[in-house]
Coordinates of C-alpha atoms (C1' of nucleotides) in Angstrom, one line a residue:
Chain A
M116 CA 169.2 105.0 128.2
T117 CA 170.6 103.8 131.5
E118 CA 171.2 100.0 131.9
S119 CA 168.2 98.4 133.8
C120 CA 168.6 95.5 136.2
L121 CA 167.1 92.9 133.7
T122 CA 169.5 94.1 130.8
T123 CA 172.6 93.8 132.9
R124 CA 171.1 90.2 134.3
L125 CA 170.8 89.0 130.7
E126 CA 174.0 90.4 129.5
N127 CA 175.7 87.9 131.9
F128 CA 174.5 85.5 129.3
I129 CA 174.6 87.0 125.9
Q130 CA 175.5 90.5 124.6
L131 CA 172.3 91.7 123.4
T132 CA 171.7 93.5 120.2
E133 CA 170.1 97.0 119.9
S134 CA 166.6 95.3 118.7
E135 CA 166.7 92.9 121.5
K136 CA 167.4 95.7 124.0
E137 CA 164.3 97.2 122.5
F138 CA 162.1 94.2 123.7
V139 CA 163.8 94.2 127.2
A140 CA 163.1 97.9 127.5
Y141 CA 159.5 97.3 126.2
M142 CA 159.0 94.8 129.5
E143 CA 160.3 97.5 131.8
R144 CA 158.3 100.4 130.0
E145 CA 155.7 100.8 132.9
E146 CA 157.0 100.9 136.6
R147 CA 154.8 100.4 139.5
S148 CA 156.1 100.5 143.0
C149 CA 154.5 98.4 145.7
D150 CA 154.9 98.1 149.3
K151 CA 156.0 95.0 151.5
R152 CA 153.1 92.5 151.6
E153 CA 151.1 93.8 149.0
K154 CA 149.6 91.0 146.9
I155 CA 150.3 91.3 143.2
I156 CA 148.6 88.2 142.4
R157 CA 145.9 85.9 144.4
I158 CA 145.2 82.4 143.7
G159 CA 142.3 82.3 141.3
D160 CA 142.9 85.4 139.6
N161 CA 143.1 86.1 136.1
V162 CA 146.5 86.3 135.4
E163 CA 147.3 88.7 132.4
H164 CA 150.9 90.0 132.9
L165 CA 154.3 88.9 133.7
H166 CA 156.5 91.4 135.6
V167 CA 160.0 92.4 135.6
L168 CA 161.2 92.8 139.4
K169 CA 163.1 96.2 139.8
F170 CA 163.7 96.6 143.3
G171 CA 162.9 94.7 146.4
W172 CA 162.1 91.0 146.9
A173 CA 159.0 89.0 145.9
V174 CA 157.6 85.6 147.0
V175 CA 155.3 82.8 145.3
R176 CA 153.2 81.0 147.7
G177 CA 151.3 77.8 147.3
R178 CA 147.7 77.4 148.7
E179 CA 147.5 76.6 152.5
I180 CA 147.4 73.3 153.8
R181 CA 146.5 72.6 157.1
G182 CA 146.8 76.2 158.1
R183 CA 150.5 76.5 156.6
S184 CA 151.3 78.0 153.3
S185 CA 154.9 77.1 151.5
V186 CA 157.1 79.7 149.9
L187 CA 157.7 78.2 146.3
R188 CA 159.8 80.8 144.8
I189 CA 161.8 83.7 145.9
Y190 CA 162.5 86.6 143.1
L191 CA 165.2 89.2 143.3
P192 CA 165.9 92.3 141.7
G193 CA 166.3 92.0 137.9
E194 CA 164.3 88.7 137.7
V195 CA 161.5 88.0 135.4
I196 CA 158.3 86.9 137.1
G197 CA 155.7 84.7 135.5
L198 CA 157.5 82.3 133.1
A199 CA 156.1 79.4 135.1
E200 CA 152.5 80.4 134.6
L201 CA 152.7 81.1 130.6
G202 CA 150.5 78.1 130.3
R203 CA 147.7 78.9 132.5
T204 CA 145.5 82.0 132.8
V205 CA 144.0 81.3 136.1
A206 CA 146.3 81.5 139.1
I207 CA 147.1 78.6 141.3
H208 CA 149.8 80.2 143.4
S209 CA 149.9 83.9 145.0
L210 CA 152.5 86.5 144.4
E211 CA 153.2 89.0 146.9
M212 CA 156.1 91.7 147.7
Q213 CA 158.4 90.7 150.4
T214 CA 159.7 93.9 150.7
D215 CA 159.0 97.5 149.3
G216 CA 160.0 97.4 145.9
M217 CA 159.2 98.2 142.1
I218 CA 157.5 95.7 139.2
C219 CA 157.2 96.1 135.7
P220 CA 154.1 94.9 134.5
F221 CA 154.2 93.7 130.6
P222 CA 151.5 91.9 128.5
R223 CA 151.8 88.2 127.4
S224 CA 151.6 89.7 123.7
A225 CA 155.1 91.2 124.3
V226 CA 156.2 87.6 124.6
A227 CA 154.3 86.6 121.6
K228 CA 156.3 89.3 119.7
M229 CA 159.3 88.1 121.2
F230 CA 158.9 84.6 120.2
E231 CA 158.2 86.1 116.3
R232 CA 160.7 88.5 116.0
A233 CA 163.5 87.7 118.9
P234 CA 164.3 83.9 118.5
R235 CA 167.6 84.2 120.3
L236 CA 166.0 86.3 123.3
S237 CA 163.3 83.7 123.3
A238 CA 165.8 80.9 123.7
L239 CA 167.4 82.7 126.4
L240 CA 163.9 83.4 128.2
M241 CA 163.5 79.6 127.8
S242 CA 166.8 78.7 129.3
I243 CA 166.3 80.8 132.1
S244 CA 162.9 79.1 133.0
S245 CA 164.5 76.1 132.5
L246 CA 167.0 76.9 135.3
D247 CA 164.0 77.8 137.6
Q248 CA 162.8 74.4 137.0
L249 CA 166.1 72.6 138.0
A250 CA 166.5 75.0 141.1
L251 CA 162.7 73.8 141.8
R252 CA 164.0 69.8 141.2
E253 CA 166.7 70.7 143.9
Q254 CA 164.3 72.0 146.3
V255 CA 162.2 68.7 146.0
V256 CA 165.5 66.8 146.4
G257 CA 166.1 68.9 149.8
L258 CA 162.6 68.7 150.9
A259 CA 162.5 64.9 150.1
R260 CA 165.5 63.6 151.8
M261 CA 167.7 66.1 153.8
T262 CA 167.1 66.8 157.4
A263 CA 165.9 70.3 158.3
E264 CA 169.4 71.6 159.4
D265 CA 170.8 70.6 155.8
R266 CA 167.9 72.4 154.1
L267 CA 168.2 75.6 156.5
I268 CA 171.9 75.8 155.3
Q269 CA 171.2 75.0 151.6
F270 CA 168.9 77.7 151.4
L271 CA 171.2 79.9 153.2
V272 CA 174.2 79.3 151.0
T273 CA 172.1 79.2 147.9
L274 CA 170.7 82.6 148.4
R275 CA 174.1 84.2 149.6
D276 CA 175.2 82.9 146.1
R277 CA 172.2 84.3 144.2
L278 CA 172.8 87.6 145.6
S279 CA 176.2 87.7 145.4
V280 CA 175.8 87.3 141.8
A281 CA 173.3 90.4 141.6
N282 CA 175.7 92.3 143.4
A283 CA 178.8 91.0 142.3
G284 CA 180.0 90.7 145.9
T285 CA 181.7 87.8 147.7
N286 CA 180.0 88.8 150.9
N287 CA 179.1 86.0 153.5
R288 CA 177.0 88.7 155.4
F289 CA 173.5 89.5 153.8
H290 CA 170.3 91.0 154.4
L291 CA 167.5 88.3 154.8
P292 CA 163.9 90.0 155.1
L293 CA 162.1 87.0 156.4
S294 CA 160.7 86.0 160.0
Q295 CA 161.4 82.8 161.1
A296 CA 157.9 82.0 160.5
E297 CA 158.3 82.6 156.5
L298 CA 161.5 80.6 156.8
G299 CA 159.5 78.0 157.9
D300 CA 157.1 78.2 155.1
V301 CA 160.3 78.2 152.6
L302 CA 161.7 75.0 154.4
G303 CA 158.3 73.2 154.9
L304 CA 159.2 73.5 158.7
T305 CA 157.2 75.5 161.8
S306 CA 158.7 78.7 163.1
I307 CA 159.3 77.0 166.4
Y308 CA 161.7 74.6 164.8
V309 CA 163.7 77.1 162.6
N310 CA 164.1 79.1 165.9
R311 CA 165.8 76.3 167.1
L312 CA 167.5 75.4 164.3
L313 CA 169.0 79.2 164.1
R314 CA 169.8 78.8 167.9
D315 CA 172.2 75.7 167.4
L316 CA 173.6 76.8 164.2
R317 CA 174.5 80.1 166.3
R318 CA 175.7 78.3 169.2
S319 CA 178.0 76.2 167.2
G320 CA 179.5 78.9 165.4
K321 CA 178.5 78.6 161.8
I322 CA 176.5 81.5 161.6
E323 CA 175.7 84.9 163.4
V324 CA 172.4 86.7 163.4
E325 CA 172.0 90.4 163.8
G326 CA 168.7 91.5 163.4
D327 CA 167.8 90.6 159.7
H328 CA 171.1 90.3 158.7
I329 CA 172.7 87.2 158.7
K330 CA 176.3 85.9 158.2
L331 CA 177.8 82.6 157.5
L332 CA 181.0 82.1 159.7
D333 CA 182.2 79.1 157.9
R334 CA 180.7 79.1 154.6
E335 CA 183.2 76.6 153.0
G336 CA 182.2 74.1 155.6
L337 CA 178.7 74.9 155.6
E338 CA 178.7 74.3 151.8
E339 CA 180.4 71.1 151.9
Q340 CA 178.1 69.7 154.4
V341 CA 175.2 70.1 151.9
D342 CA 177.6 69.3 148.9
Y343 CA 176.7 72.6 147.4
S344 CA 177.5 73.1 143.8
R345 CA 177.0 76.5 142.4
V346 CA 175.5 75.1 139.6
L347 CA 172.3 77.1 138.6
S348 CA 173.4 80.2 137.7
Q349 CA 174.9 79.7 134.3
I350 CA 173.6 79.0 131.1
D351 CA 174.7 77.2 128.1
T352 CA 174.2 79.5 125.0
S353 CA 176.1 77.7 122.5
W354 CA 172.9 76.0 120.9
F355 CA 171.0 79.4 120.6
P356 CA 169.6 80.6 116.8
E357 CA 170.8 83.5 115.4
T358 CA 169.7 87.0 116.6
S359 CA 166.6 87.6 114.1
A360 CA 164.8 85.1 111.7
Chain B
M29 CA 152.6 59.7 107.7
T30 CA 151.0 57.9 110.8
E31 CA 150.1 60.3 113.7
S32 CA 152.8 60.0 116.4
C33 CA 152.3 60.2 119.9
L34 CA 153.6 63.9 119.9
T35 CA 151.3 65.2 117.6
T36 CA 148.5 63.8 119.2
R37 CA 149.4 65.3 122.4
L38 CA 150.2 68.9 121.0
E39 CA 146.9 69.0 119.0
N40 CA 145.1 68.8 122.1
F41 CA 146.2 72.4 122.3
I42 CA 146.7 73.8 118.9
Q43 CA 146.0 72.6 115.4
L44 CA 149.4 72.3 113.4
T45 CA 150.1 73.5 110.3
E46 CA 152.0 71.4 107.8
S47 CA 155.3 73.1 108.4
E48 CA 155.0 72.9 112.3
K49 CA 154.2 69.1 111.8
E50 CA 157.6 68.9 109.7
F51 CA 159.2 70.1 113.0
V52 CA 157.7 67.5 115.3
A53 CA 158.4 65.0 112.5
Y54 CA 162.1 66.0 112.7
M55 CA 162.0 65.6 116.3
E56 CA 160.9 62.1 116.0
R57 CA 162.8 61.1 113.3
E58 CA 165.4 58.9 115.3
E59 CA 164.1 56.1 117.1
R60 CA 165.5 53.8 120.0
S61 CA 164.3 51.3 121.8
C62 CA 165.5 51.0 125.7
D63 CA 165.1 48.2 128.6
K64 CA 163.8 48.5 131.5
R65 CA 166.5 50.0 133.9
E66 CA 168.2 51.3 130.9
K67 CA 170.1 54.7 132.1
I68 CA 169.7 57.3 129.3
I69 CA 171.7 60.1 131.1
R70 CA 173.8 60.0 134.3
I71 CA 174.7 62.9 136.8
G72 CA 177.5 64.7 135.2
D73 CA 177.1 63.3 131.4
N74 CA 177.3 65.9 128.9
V75 CA 173.5 66.4 127.7
E76 CA 173.6 66.7 124.2
H77 CA 170.0 66.1 122.9
L78 CA 166.6 66.0 124.0
H79 CA 164.2 63.4 123.7
V80 CA 160.5 62.4 122.4
L81 CA 159.1 59.5 124.4
K82 CA 157.1 57.1 122.4
F83 CA 156.5 54.3 124.8
G84 CA 157.2 53.4 127.9
W85 CA 157.8 55.3 131.4
A86 CA 161.0 57.0 132.0
V87 CA 162.0 58.8 135.5
V88 CA 164.1 61.8 136.5
R89 CA 166.0 60.9 139.5
G90 CA 168.2 63.6 141.8
R91 CA 171.5 62.5 143.5
E92 CA 171.3 60.5 146.3
I93 CA 171.4 61.9 150.1
R94 CA 171.8 59.6 153.1
G95 CA 171.4 56.7 151.0
R96 CA 168.4 57.9 149.0
S97 CA 167.3 59.1 145.9
S98 CA 164.4 60.8 144.8
V99 CA 162.1 60.9 141.6
L100 CA 161.7 64.5 140.4
R101 CA 159.5 63.5 137.2
I102 CA 157.9 61.0 135.6
Y103 CA 157.4 60.9 132.0
L104 CA 154.5 59.4 130.1
P105 CA 154.6 58.4 126.3
G106 CA 154.1 61.0 124.1
E107 CA 156.0 63.9 126.4
V108 CA 159.3 65.9 125.7
I109 CA 162.2 64.9 127.9
G110 CA 164.6 67.5 128.1
L111 CA 163.1 70.9 128.4
A112 CA 164.3 71.8 131.9
E113 CA 167.7 70.9 130.6
L114 CA 168.0 73.3 128.0
G115 CA 169.7 75.8 130.4
R116 CA 172.7 73.6 131.1
T117 CA 175.1 71.0 129.2
V118 CA 176.1 69.2 132.2
A119 CA 173.3 66.9 134.1
I120 CA 172.7 67.4 137.4
H121 CA 169.9 64.9 137.3
S122 CA 169.8 61.2 135.8
L123 CA 167.2 59.7 133.4
E124 CA 166.2 56.1 133.3
M125 CA 163.9 54.1 131.6
Q126 CA 161.2 52.8 134.2
T127 CA 159.7 50.2 131.8
D128 CA 160.9 48.9 128.5
G129 CA 160.0 51.4 126.0
M130 CA 161.2 53.5 123.1
I131 CA 162.7 57.3 122.7
C132 CA 163.6 59.6 119.7
P133 CA 166.8 61.6 120.4
F134 CA 167.0 64.8 119.0
P135 CA 169.7 67.7 119.2
R136 CA 169.4 70.8 120.5
S137 CA 170.1 72.4 117.1
A138 CA 166.3 71.5 116.4
V139 CA 165.1 73.6 119.1
A140 CA 167.2 76.5 117.7
K141 CA 165.8 76.0 114.3
M142 CA 162.5 75.8 116.0
F143 CA 162.9 79.1 117.5
E144 CA 163.9 80.7 114.5
R145 CA 161.2 79.5 112.3
A146 CA 158.3 78.2 114.5
P147 CA 157.2 80.6 116.9
R148 CA 154.0 79.4 117.8
L149 CA 155.4 76.0 118.5
S150 CA 158.2 77.7 120.4
A151 CA 155.4 79.5 122.5
L152 CA 153.7 75.9 123.2
L153 CA 156.6 74.0 124.2
M154 CA 157.4 77.0 126.7
S155 CA 154.1 76.8 127.9
I156 CA 154.4 72.8 128.4
S157 CA 157.7 73.6 130.0
S158 CA 156.0 76.5 132.3
L159 CA 153.2 73.4 133.2
D160 CA 155.8 71.2 134.2
Q161 CA 157.1 74.0 136.5
L162 CA 153.9 74.2 138.2
A163 CA 153.6 70.5 138.4
L164 CA 156.9 70.8 140.3
R165 CA 155.4 73.3 142.8
E166 CA 152.5 71.4 143.3
Q167 CA 155.2 68.6 144.4
V168 CA 157.0 71.0 146.8
V169 CA 153.3 72.1 148.5
G170 CA 152.8 68.4 149.2
L171 CA 156.3 67.5 150.4
A172 CA 156.5 70.5 152.6
R173 CA 152.9 70.6 154.1
M174 CA 151.1 67.2 153.3
T175 CA 150.8 64.3 155.2
A176 CA 152.3 61.1 154.0
E177 CA 149.0 59.4 153.2
D178 CA 147.7 62.6 151.5
R179 CA 150.9 62.9 149.3
L180 CA 150.3 59.3 148.3
I181 CA 146.9 59.7 147.5
Q182 CA 147.7 62.8 145.8
F183 CA 150.1 61.4 143.4
L184 CA 147.6 58.5 142.6
V185 CA 145.0 60.9 141.6
T186 CA 147.5 63.0 140.0
L187 CA 148.8 59.8 137.9
R188 CA 145.4 58.6 137.1
D189 CA 144.4 61.7 135.5
R190 CA 147.6 61.9 133.5
L191 CA 147.4 58.4 132.0
S192 CA 143.2 59.3 131.3
V193 CA 144.4 61.9 129.3
A194 CA 146.7 60.0 127.4
N195 CA 144.4 57.2 126.9
A196 CA 141.5 58.8 127.1
G197 CA 139.8 56.8 129.3
T198 CA 138.0 57.3 132.6
N199 CA 139.0 54.4 134.3
N200 CA 139.9 54.1 137.9
R201 CA 142.1 51.0 137.7
F202 CA 145.7 51.4 135.8
H203 CA 149.1 50.0 135.5
L204 CA 151.7 51.2 138.3
P205 CA 155.2 50.1 137.5
L206 CA 156.8 51.2 140.4
S207 CA 158.0 49.2 143.5
Q208 CA 157.0 50.3 146.9
A209 CA 161.0 51.6 147.5
E210 CA 160.5 53.5 144.2
L211 CA 157.2 54.8 145.4
G212 CA 158.9 56.0 148.1
D213 CA 161.5 57.7 146.0
V214 CA 158.5 59.7 144.5
L215 CA 157.0 60.6 147.6
G216 CA 160.0 61.0 149.9
L217 CA 159.4 58.0 152.0
T218 CA 160.8 54.7 153.2
S219 CA 159.5 51.5 151.3
I220 CA 158.5 50.5 154.8
Y221 CA 156.3 53.4 155.5
V222 CA 154.7 53.4 151.8
N223 CA 154.0 49.5 152.5
R224 CA 152.1 50.4 155.3
L225 CA 150.0 53.1 153.8
L226 CA 149.0 50.8 150.9
R227 CA 148.0 48.4 153.6
D228 CA 145.8 51.0 155.4
L229 CA 144.3 52.3 152.3
R230 CA 143.1 48.6 151.4
R231 CA 141.9 47.9 154.6
S232 CA 140.0 51.3 154.9
G233 CA 138.6 50.3 151.5
K234 CA 140.0 53.4 149.4
I235 CA 142.2 51.2 147.0
E236 CA 142.7 47.8 145.6
V237 CA 146.1 46.3 144.7
E238 CA 146.8 43.6 142.4
G239 CA 150.1 42.8 141.3
D240 CA 151.2 46.4 139.8
H241 CA 148.0 47.5 138.9
I242 CA 146.0 49.8 141.3
K243 CA 142.4 50.8 141.4
L244 CA 140.9 53.6 143.5
L245 CA 137.7 52.4 144.9
D246 CA 136.5 55.8 145.6
R247 CA 138.3 58.3 143.4
E248 CA 135.7 61.2 144.4
G249 CA 136.3 60.6 148.3
L250 CA 140.1 60.6 147.6
E251 CA 140.1 63.6 145.4
E252 CA 138.3 65.7 148.0
Q253 CA 140.6 64.5 150.8
V254 CA 144.0 66.0 148.9
D255 CA 141.6 69.1 147.8
Y256 CA 142.6 67.9 143.9
S257 CA 141.9 70.2 141.1
R258 CA 142.7 68.9 137.6
V259 CA 144.6 72.1 136.4
L260 CA 147.7 70.9 134.9
S261 CA 146.7 69.5 131.8
Q262 CA 145.3 72.5 129.9
I263 CA 147.2 75.2 127.9
D264 CA 145.9 79.1 127.7
T265 CA 146.8 79.2 123.8
S266 CA 145.2 82.6 123.5
W267 CA 148.3 85.1 123.4
F268 CA 150.2 82.8 121.2
P269 CA 151.8 84.5 118.4
E270 CA 151.1 83.8 114.5
T271 CA 152.2 80.4 113.0
S272 CA 155.3 81.6 111.1
A273 CA 157.3 85.0 111.5
Chain C
dC26 C1' 150.6 101.9 178.4
dG27 C1' 148.0 98.2 176.0
dG28 C1' 148.6 95.7 171.7
dT29 C1' 150.7 92.9 168.5
dC30 C1' 154.1 90.8 166.2
dC31 C1' 157.9 88.1 166.8
dC32 C1' 161.4 85.5 169.2
dT33 C1' 162.6 82.0 172.7
dT34 C1' 162.3 78.3 175.7
dG35 C1' 160.3 73.7 177.9
dA36 C1' 157.6 69.7 178.1
dA37 C1' 154.8 66.4 175.7
dT38 C1' 153.5 64.4 171.2
dG39 C1' 153.1 62.2 166.9
dT40 C1' 154.6 61.1 162.5
dG41 C1' 157.5 58.5 159.9
dA42 C1' 162.2 56.4 160.2
dT43 C1' 165.5 52.8 161.7
dC44 C1' 166.4 48.0 162.8
dA45 C1' 165.1 43.4 162.7
dA46 C1' 162.9 39.2 160.9
dT47 C1' 159.7 36.4 158.4
dT48 C1' 157.1 35.6 154.2
dC49 C1' 156.0 35.7 149.7
dG50 C1' 157.1 34.9 144.7
dA51 C1' 159.4 34.4 140.4
dG52 C1' 163.3 32.3 138.5
dT53 C1' 166.9 28.7 138.3
dG54 C1' 169.6 25.0 138.5
dG55 C1' 170.0 20.3 140.0
Chain D
dC215 C1' 159.7 18.2 141.0
dC216 C1' 162.2 20.0 144.4
dA217 C1' 166.0 23.0 146.7
dC218 C1' 167.9 27.2 146.2
dT219 C1' 168.1 32.0 145.4
dC220 C1' 167.2 36.9 145.2
dG221 C1' 164.4 40.9 145.2
dA222 C1' 159.8 42.9 147.0
dA223 C1' 156.3 42.9 150.4
dT224 C1' 155.0 42.6 155.1
dT225 C1' 155.1 42.9 160.2
dG226 C1' 156.9 44.2 164.9
dA227 C1' 159.7 46.9 168.0
dT228 C1' 162.0 51.1 168.9
dC229 C1' 163.7 55.6 167.7
dA230 C1' 164.3 60.3 166.5
dC231 C1' 163.1 64.6 164.0
dA232 C1' 160.1 67.4 163.9
dT233 C1' 155.3 69.4 165.6
dT234 C1' 152.2 71.1 169.1
dC235 C1' 150.6 73.1 173.2
dA236 C1' 151.5 76.4 176.5
dA237 C1' 154.0 80.5 178.4
dG238 C1' 156.9 84.4 178.5
dG239 C1' 159.8 88.0 176.8
dG240 C1' 161.5 91.8 173.9
dA241 C1' 160.6 95.8 170.5
dC242 C1' 157.8 98.5 168.3
dC243 C1' 153.5 101.8 168.0
dG244 C1' 149.2 103.8 168.6

DNA sequence: CGGTCCCTTGAATGTGATCAATTCGAGTGG
DNA sequence: CCACTCGAATTGATCACATTCAAGGGACCG
C-alpha cells in the first residue's frame, strides 16, 4: 500500500497503528477527480459525506451578501473536509474546487465507526478540527482589527507556512491559484483594492509576482509586521487515549 | 442528583444513558465561583483544563492589535469551554468572566476517557464543536461583507435566539451585560460608532435600551434585514454510533 | 477578430475611525 | 448632603481607509 497524503499528514502527529491505518484507508477508498470550479457542495444541499482532499485546492464559501461572497476556508492536499459540518445535514456554506484535483468522499458512518473503534484517531481528528477553529478565530481577529495590508500579508505568510508543511520545503516562492477578486473574497476586500495593495507591496520590494506565483522577498520582515507566530500546525497529543478501547 | 445545565443542554440532542450521565457529572464535579472580570486563562498560559460554564457569561478574546482586542466567542450557561483548544497546550486566546458566575474545570484526561468509553457522547461533543465552527464562519461572513449596522443587528438577533434556547422563552427583551466598548470588541468597531449605531436604531424605533437590557421592537423586521436563519442550534444525530463500544 | 476575463489606474465617494469635549451616573469621602 | 472622582455614554468635527464608478489594456480562446 502506497502512503496516502492523509496518512502522511496524520503521522506528523502520531504513529498510526495498523488498524488506525485501515480506517484512514477506508476514508480514501473511493477517488473522484474534479475540475477547477466544480461545485462539490452547494448551499442548501443535503450533506451525506466528508471528503479527503488528495490533490488540488478546494474552498469553502459563505452566502453572498451585497453581491459578494467570502472564502471561509481553503483546503490543501491531505486535509479532511467536512469536520465543521458534522453537526448539520443541510449545508450553509458551499464547497468548490479551486483547481483541478481529486477528492475521496466517505460517509459519516465511517466517522461513527471511528468513534466506536478508534478512540485515539477520534481524538486526533477532533484536535485537528479544533485547530481549524483556532485558525478561524485568527481570521476573525484579522478582519476585526487589522488593516487591509496586514491582512494580506498575514494571509500570505500563513499560506506559505501551510504549504511548506505540506511540501517540507522552505521556499518563499509559491503557487497562488487565486485571482485578485478571489483574494478579495478571502480578505474581505474588493478586487480593486487588492490590486492596489499588491502593487504597493511590489513597489516597496516586499513581494514579487509572476503570473500566479508569488515570492516573499522579506519574509522575516513581513512576519514581524503582522506579529506572525507559527502556531497552528502542531498538536498536543499527550492527553490522547489508548489506541483501542 | 439534580439535573445539571449541561445535561439539560445535551439532552436537547440525545437522551443520555446512565453511564453517559456519569461522564457529564464527572465534568461538573468541581465547582468554582468567579467574579466579573476574573481572568480564567491568559494568552500564553499552559492550558490543562476544559470548563463547563454553570452560571454567568464568559468571553474569549484575541490578542490586542493596535490597542484593541476582539471578542471571539461568548459562552452562555451550560456550554462547554475549551473544545477549540484541545489541540494546543499554550493558549493563544484569553478567557475571562464577563459577569459573576461559576465554572467547573475538568482535565483533558476526562475527554480521553470519554473517547475510550463513550463514543456516542464523543460524537456529540465533536458535533457541538463543529457548530461552534460554523458560527465562527458566520462571524467571518459578517465581518467581511456586512455593514456595521447589519452586524450589530445580526449579533442581537442571534444572541436573543441563543438566550431563548437556554431559557426556553420567546422574549424579545433580554439582559446584555456588555458595555458599548465591549460590543465594539464583539463587532470589530469602535465604542463611539457602536454608540451612534445604537442611537440610530433607537431613533428609528427598532430597539429600546434601558440600562443593560435591550428590547428588539421589530424582531421579524430585524431578522429579515440580515437574512437571519435560526440554524445553529440543531444537531443531526442520525449518524451517531452506539452508546458504548 | 470579437468576446471574455482579469488586471490596472484615476477620481469621487462614503463608511467608520480618530480626536476632542461634554454629560451622566454610581460610588466615595468629607 | 454635597463635592469629588472615575468610568461609560454622548455628540461634533475632521480624517482616512477602502469602496464605488468609470475607463482602458492585455492575454487567451473560439
